[in-house]
Coordinates of N, CA, C and O in Angstrom, one line a residue:
X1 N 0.8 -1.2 0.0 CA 0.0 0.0 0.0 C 0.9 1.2 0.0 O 1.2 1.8 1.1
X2 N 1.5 1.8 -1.6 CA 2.4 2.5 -1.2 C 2.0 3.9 -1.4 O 1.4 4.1 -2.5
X3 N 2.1 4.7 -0.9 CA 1.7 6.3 -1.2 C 2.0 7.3 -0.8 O 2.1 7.1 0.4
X4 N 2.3 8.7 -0.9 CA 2.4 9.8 -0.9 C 2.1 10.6 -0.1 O 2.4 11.8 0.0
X5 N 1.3 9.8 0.7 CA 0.2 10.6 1.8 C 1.6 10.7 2.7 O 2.7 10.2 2.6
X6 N 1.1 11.8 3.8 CA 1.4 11.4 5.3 C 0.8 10.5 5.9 O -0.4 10.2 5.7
X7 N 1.8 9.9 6.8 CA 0.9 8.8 8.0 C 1.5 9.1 9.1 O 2.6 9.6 9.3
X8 N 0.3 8.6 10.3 CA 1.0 9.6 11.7 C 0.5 8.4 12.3 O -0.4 7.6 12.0
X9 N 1.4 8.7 13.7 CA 1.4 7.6 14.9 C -0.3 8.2 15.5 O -1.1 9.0 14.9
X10 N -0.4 7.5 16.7 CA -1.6 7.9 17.3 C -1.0 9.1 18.0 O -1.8 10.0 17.8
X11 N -0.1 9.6 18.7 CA 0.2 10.3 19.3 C 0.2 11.6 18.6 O 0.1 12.7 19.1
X12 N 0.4 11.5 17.3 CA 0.7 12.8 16.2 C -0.8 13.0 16.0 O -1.3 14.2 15.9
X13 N -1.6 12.0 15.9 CA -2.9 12.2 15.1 C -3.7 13.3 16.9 O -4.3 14.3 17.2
X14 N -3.3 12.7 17.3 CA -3.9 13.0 18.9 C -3.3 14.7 19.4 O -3.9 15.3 20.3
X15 N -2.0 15.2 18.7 CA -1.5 16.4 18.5 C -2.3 17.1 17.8 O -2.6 18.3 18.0
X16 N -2.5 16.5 17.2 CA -2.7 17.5 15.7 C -4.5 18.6 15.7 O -4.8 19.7 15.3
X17 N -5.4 17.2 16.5 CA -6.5 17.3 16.8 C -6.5 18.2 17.9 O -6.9 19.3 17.7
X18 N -5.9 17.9 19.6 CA -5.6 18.8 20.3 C -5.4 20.5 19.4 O -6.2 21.4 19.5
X19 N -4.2 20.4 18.6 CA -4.1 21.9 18.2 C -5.1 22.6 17.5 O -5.4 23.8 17.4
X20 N -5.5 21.6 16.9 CA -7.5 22.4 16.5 C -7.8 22.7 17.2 O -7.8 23.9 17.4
X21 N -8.5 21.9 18.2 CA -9.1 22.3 19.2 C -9.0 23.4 19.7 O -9.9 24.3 19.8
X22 N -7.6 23.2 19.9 CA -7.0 24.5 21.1 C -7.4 25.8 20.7 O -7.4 26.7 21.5
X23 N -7.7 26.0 19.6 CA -7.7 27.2 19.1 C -9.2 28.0 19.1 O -9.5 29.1 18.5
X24 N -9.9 27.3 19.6 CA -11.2 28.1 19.5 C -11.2 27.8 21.5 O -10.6 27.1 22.3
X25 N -12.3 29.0 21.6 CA -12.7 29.4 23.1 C -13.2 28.1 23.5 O -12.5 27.5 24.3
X26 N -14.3 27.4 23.0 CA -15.3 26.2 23.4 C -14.3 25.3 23.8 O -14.4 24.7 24.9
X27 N -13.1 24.9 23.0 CA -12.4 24.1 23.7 C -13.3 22.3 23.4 O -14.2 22.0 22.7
X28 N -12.6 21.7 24.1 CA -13.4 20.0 24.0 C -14.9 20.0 24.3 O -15.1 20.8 25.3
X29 N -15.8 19.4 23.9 CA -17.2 19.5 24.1 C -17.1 18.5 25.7 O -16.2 17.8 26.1
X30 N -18.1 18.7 26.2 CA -18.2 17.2 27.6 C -18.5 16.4 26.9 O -19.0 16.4 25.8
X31 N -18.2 15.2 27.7 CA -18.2 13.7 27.3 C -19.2 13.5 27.3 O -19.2 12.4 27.8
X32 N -20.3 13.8 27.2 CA -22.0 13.2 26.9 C -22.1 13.8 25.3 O -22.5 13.2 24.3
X33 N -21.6 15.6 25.4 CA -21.8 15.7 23.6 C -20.5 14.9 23.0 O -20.7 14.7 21.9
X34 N -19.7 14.5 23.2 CA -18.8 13.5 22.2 C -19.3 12.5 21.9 O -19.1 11.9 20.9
X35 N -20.1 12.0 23.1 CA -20.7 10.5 22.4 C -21.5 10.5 21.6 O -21.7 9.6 20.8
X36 N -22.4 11.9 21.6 CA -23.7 12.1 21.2 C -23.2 12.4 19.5 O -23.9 12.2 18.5
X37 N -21.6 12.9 19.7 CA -21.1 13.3 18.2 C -20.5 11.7 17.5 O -20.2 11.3 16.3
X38 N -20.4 11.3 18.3 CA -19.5 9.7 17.9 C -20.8 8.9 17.5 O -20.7 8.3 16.5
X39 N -21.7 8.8 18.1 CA -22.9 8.0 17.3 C -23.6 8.7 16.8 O -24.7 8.1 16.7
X40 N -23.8 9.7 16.4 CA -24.0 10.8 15.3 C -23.2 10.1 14.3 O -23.7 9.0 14.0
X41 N -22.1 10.3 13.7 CA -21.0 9.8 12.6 C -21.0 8.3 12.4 O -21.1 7.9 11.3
X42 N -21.0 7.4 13.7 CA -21.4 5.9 13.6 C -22.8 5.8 12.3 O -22.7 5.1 11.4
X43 N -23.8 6.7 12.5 CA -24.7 6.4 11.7 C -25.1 6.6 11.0 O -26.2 6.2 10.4
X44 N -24.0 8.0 10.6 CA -23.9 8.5 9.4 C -22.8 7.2 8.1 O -22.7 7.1 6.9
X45 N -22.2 6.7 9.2 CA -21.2 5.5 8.2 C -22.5 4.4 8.4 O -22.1 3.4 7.7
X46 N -23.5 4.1 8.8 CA -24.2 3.0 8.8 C -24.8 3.3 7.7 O -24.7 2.3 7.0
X47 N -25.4 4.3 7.3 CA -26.0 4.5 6.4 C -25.1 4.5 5.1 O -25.7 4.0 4.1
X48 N -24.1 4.9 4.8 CA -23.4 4.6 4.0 C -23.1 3.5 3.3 O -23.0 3.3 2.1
X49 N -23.0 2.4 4.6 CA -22.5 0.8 4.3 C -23.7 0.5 3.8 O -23.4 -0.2 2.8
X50 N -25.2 0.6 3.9 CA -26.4 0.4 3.8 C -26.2 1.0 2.6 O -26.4 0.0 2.0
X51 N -26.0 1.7 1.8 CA -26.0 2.6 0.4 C -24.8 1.7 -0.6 O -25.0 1.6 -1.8
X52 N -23.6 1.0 0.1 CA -23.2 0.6 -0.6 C -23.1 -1.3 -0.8 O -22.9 -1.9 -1.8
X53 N -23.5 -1.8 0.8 CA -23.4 -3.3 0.5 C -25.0 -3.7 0.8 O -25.1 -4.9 0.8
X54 N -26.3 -2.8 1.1 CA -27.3 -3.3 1.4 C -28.4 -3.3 0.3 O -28.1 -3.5 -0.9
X55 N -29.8 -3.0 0.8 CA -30.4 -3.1 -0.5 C -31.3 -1.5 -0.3 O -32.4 -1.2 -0.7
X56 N -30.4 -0.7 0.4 CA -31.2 1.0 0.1 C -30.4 1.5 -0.5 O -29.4 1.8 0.2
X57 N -30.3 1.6 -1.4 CA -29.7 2.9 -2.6 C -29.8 4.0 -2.6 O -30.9 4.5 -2.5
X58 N -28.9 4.8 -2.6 CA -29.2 6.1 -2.6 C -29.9 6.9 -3.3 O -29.7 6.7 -4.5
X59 N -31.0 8.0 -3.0 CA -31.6 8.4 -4.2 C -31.0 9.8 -4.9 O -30.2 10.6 -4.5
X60 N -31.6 9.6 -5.8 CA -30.4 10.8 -6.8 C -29.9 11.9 -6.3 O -28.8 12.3 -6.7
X61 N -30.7 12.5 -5.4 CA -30.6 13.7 -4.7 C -29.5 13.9 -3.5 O -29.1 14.9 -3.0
X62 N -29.0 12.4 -3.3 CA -28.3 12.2 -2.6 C -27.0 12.3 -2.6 O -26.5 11.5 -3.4
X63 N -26.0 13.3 -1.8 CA -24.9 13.6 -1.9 C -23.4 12.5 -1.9 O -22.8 12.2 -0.9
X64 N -23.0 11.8 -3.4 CA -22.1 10.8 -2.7 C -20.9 10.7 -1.2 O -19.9 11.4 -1.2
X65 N -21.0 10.1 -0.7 CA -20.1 10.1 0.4 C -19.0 8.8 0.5 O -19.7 7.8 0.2
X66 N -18.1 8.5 0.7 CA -17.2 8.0 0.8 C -17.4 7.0 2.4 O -17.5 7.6 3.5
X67 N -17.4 5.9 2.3 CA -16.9 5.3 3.4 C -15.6 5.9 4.2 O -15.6 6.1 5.4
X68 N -14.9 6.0 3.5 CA -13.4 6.2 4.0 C -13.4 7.8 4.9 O -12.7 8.1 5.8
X69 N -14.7 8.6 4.1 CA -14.8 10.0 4.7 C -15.5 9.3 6.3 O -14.9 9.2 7.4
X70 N -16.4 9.0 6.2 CA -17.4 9.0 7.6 C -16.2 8.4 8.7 O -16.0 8.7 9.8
X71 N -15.4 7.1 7.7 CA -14.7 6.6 9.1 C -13.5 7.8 9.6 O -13.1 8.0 10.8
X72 N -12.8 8.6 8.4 CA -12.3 9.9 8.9 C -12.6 10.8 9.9 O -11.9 11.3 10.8
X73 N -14.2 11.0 9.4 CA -15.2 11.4 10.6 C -15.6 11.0 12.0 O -16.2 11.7 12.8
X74 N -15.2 9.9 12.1 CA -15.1 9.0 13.1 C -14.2 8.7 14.0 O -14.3 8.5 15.2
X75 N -12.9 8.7 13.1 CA -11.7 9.2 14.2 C -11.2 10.1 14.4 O -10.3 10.0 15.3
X76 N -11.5 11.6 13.7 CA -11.5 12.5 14.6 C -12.3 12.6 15.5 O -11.5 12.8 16.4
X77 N -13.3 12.4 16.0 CA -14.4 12.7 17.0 C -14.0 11.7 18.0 O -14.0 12.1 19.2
X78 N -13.7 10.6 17.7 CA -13.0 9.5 18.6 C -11.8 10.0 19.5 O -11.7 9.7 20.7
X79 N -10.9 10.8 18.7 CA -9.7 11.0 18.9 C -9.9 12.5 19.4 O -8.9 13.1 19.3
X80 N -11.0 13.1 19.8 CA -10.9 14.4 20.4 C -12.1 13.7 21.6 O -12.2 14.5 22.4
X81 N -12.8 13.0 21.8 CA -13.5 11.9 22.6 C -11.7 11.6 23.9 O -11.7 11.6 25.1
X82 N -10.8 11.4 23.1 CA -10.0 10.8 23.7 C -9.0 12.1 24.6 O -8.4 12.3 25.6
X83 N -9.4 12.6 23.7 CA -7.9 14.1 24.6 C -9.0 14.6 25.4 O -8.6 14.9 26.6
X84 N -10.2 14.9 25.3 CA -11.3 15.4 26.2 C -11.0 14.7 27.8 O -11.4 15.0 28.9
X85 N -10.3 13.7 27.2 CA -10.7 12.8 29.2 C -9.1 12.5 28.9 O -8.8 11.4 29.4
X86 N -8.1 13.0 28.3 CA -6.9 13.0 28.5 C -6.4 11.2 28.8 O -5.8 10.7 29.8
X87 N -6.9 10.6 27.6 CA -6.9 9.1 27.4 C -5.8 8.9 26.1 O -6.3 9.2 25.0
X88 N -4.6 8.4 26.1 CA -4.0 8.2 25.2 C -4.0 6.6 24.7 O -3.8 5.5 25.2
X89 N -4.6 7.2 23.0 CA -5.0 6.1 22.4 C -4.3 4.7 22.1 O -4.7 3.6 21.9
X90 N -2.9 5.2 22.2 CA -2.0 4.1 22.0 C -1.8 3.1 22.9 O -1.5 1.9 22.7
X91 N -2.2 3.8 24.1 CA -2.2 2.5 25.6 C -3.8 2.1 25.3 O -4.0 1.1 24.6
X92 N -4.6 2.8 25.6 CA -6.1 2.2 25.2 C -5.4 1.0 24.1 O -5.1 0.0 24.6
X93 N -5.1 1.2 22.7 CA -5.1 -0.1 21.9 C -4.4 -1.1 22.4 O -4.6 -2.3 22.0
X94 N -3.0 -0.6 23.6 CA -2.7 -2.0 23.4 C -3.2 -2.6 24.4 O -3.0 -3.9 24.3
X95 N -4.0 -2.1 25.9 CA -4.1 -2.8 26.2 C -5.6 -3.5 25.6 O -6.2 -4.4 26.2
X96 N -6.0 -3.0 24.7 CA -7.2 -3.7 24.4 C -7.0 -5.3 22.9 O -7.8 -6.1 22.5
X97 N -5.6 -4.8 22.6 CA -5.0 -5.8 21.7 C -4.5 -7.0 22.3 O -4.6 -8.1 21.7
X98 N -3.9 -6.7 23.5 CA -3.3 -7.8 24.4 C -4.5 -8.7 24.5 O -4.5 -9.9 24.0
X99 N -5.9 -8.1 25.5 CA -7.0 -8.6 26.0 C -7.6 -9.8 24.6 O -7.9 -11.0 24.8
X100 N -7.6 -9.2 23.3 CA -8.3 -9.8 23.0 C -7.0 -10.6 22.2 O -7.6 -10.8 21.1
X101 N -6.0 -11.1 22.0 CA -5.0 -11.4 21.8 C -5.3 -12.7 22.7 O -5.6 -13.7 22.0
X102 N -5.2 -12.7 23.7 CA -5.6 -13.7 24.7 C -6.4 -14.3 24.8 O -6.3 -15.5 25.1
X103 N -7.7 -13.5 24.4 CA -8.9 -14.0 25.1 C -9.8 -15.3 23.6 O -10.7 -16.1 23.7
X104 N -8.9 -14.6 22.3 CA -9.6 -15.2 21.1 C -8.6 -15.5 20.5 O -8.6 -15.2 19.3
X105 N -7.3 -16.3 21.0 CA -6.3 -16.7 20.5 C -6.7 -18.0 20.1 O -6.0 -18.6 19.3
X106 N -7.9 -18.6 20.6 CA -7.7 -19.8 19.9 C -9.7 -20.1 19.6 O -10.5 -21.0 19.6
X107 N -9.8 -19.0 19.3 CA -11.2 -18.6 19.3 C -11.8 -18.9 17.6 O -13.0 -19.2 17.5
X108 N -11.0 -19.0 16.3 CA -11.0 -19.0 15.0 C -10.3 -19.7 14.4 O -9.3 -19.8 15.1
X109 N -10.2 -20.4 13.4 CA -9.8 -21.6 12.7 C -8.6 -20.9 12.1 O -8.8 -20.0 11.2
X110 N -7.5 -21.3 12.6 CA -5.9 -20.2 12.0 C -5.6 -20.6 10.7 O -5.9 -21.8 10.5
X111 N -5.2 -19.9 9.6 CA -4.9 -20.1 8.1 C -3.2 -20.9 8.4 O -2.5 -21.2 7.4

């Protein structure tokens, strides 16, 4: 997967969003409006997947959207969900990679 883009650790992506943030007065929303914005975007990408692997189609009037955008949309909000409560994403992953590392290691039929 080779490309041109930038790619950033979680700690850069988690900078980066902080320094948005930082720049307006409002500052981080509370943790009840971040969820409320995180399953806002969750079902804005449901409906998407529904438009592309289900049987609702979009109707013409309908603005194309990108999978790849909503889950964009998704980890920002995630990842400002995460600086809001001063939660660094990188430990969140691994300790949640280890857990299930463990827990479903022998959970699926290995290739």
């Amino acid at each position: 997967m080779a490309s041109n883009k930038k790619t950033y650790t979680t700690t850069e992506m988690q900078q980066r969003v902080d320094d948005y943030i930082s720049q307006f007065k409002t500052g981080y929303f509370s943790p009840l409006a971040q969820m409320a914005r995180l399953t806002e975007e969750l079902g804005e990408m449901a409906r998407e997947v529904n438009h592309y692997y289900g049987e609702k189609p979009k109707k013409d009037s309908e603005q194309e959207k990108a999978i790849e955008d909503e889950l964009g949309d998704m980890l920002f909000v995630l990842i400002s969900f995460a600086n809001s409560l001063d939660i660094d994403l990188s430990d969140a992953f691994n300790r949640s990679i280890n857990k299930i590392e463990t827990r479903d290691k022998n959970r699926w039929t290995k290739k």
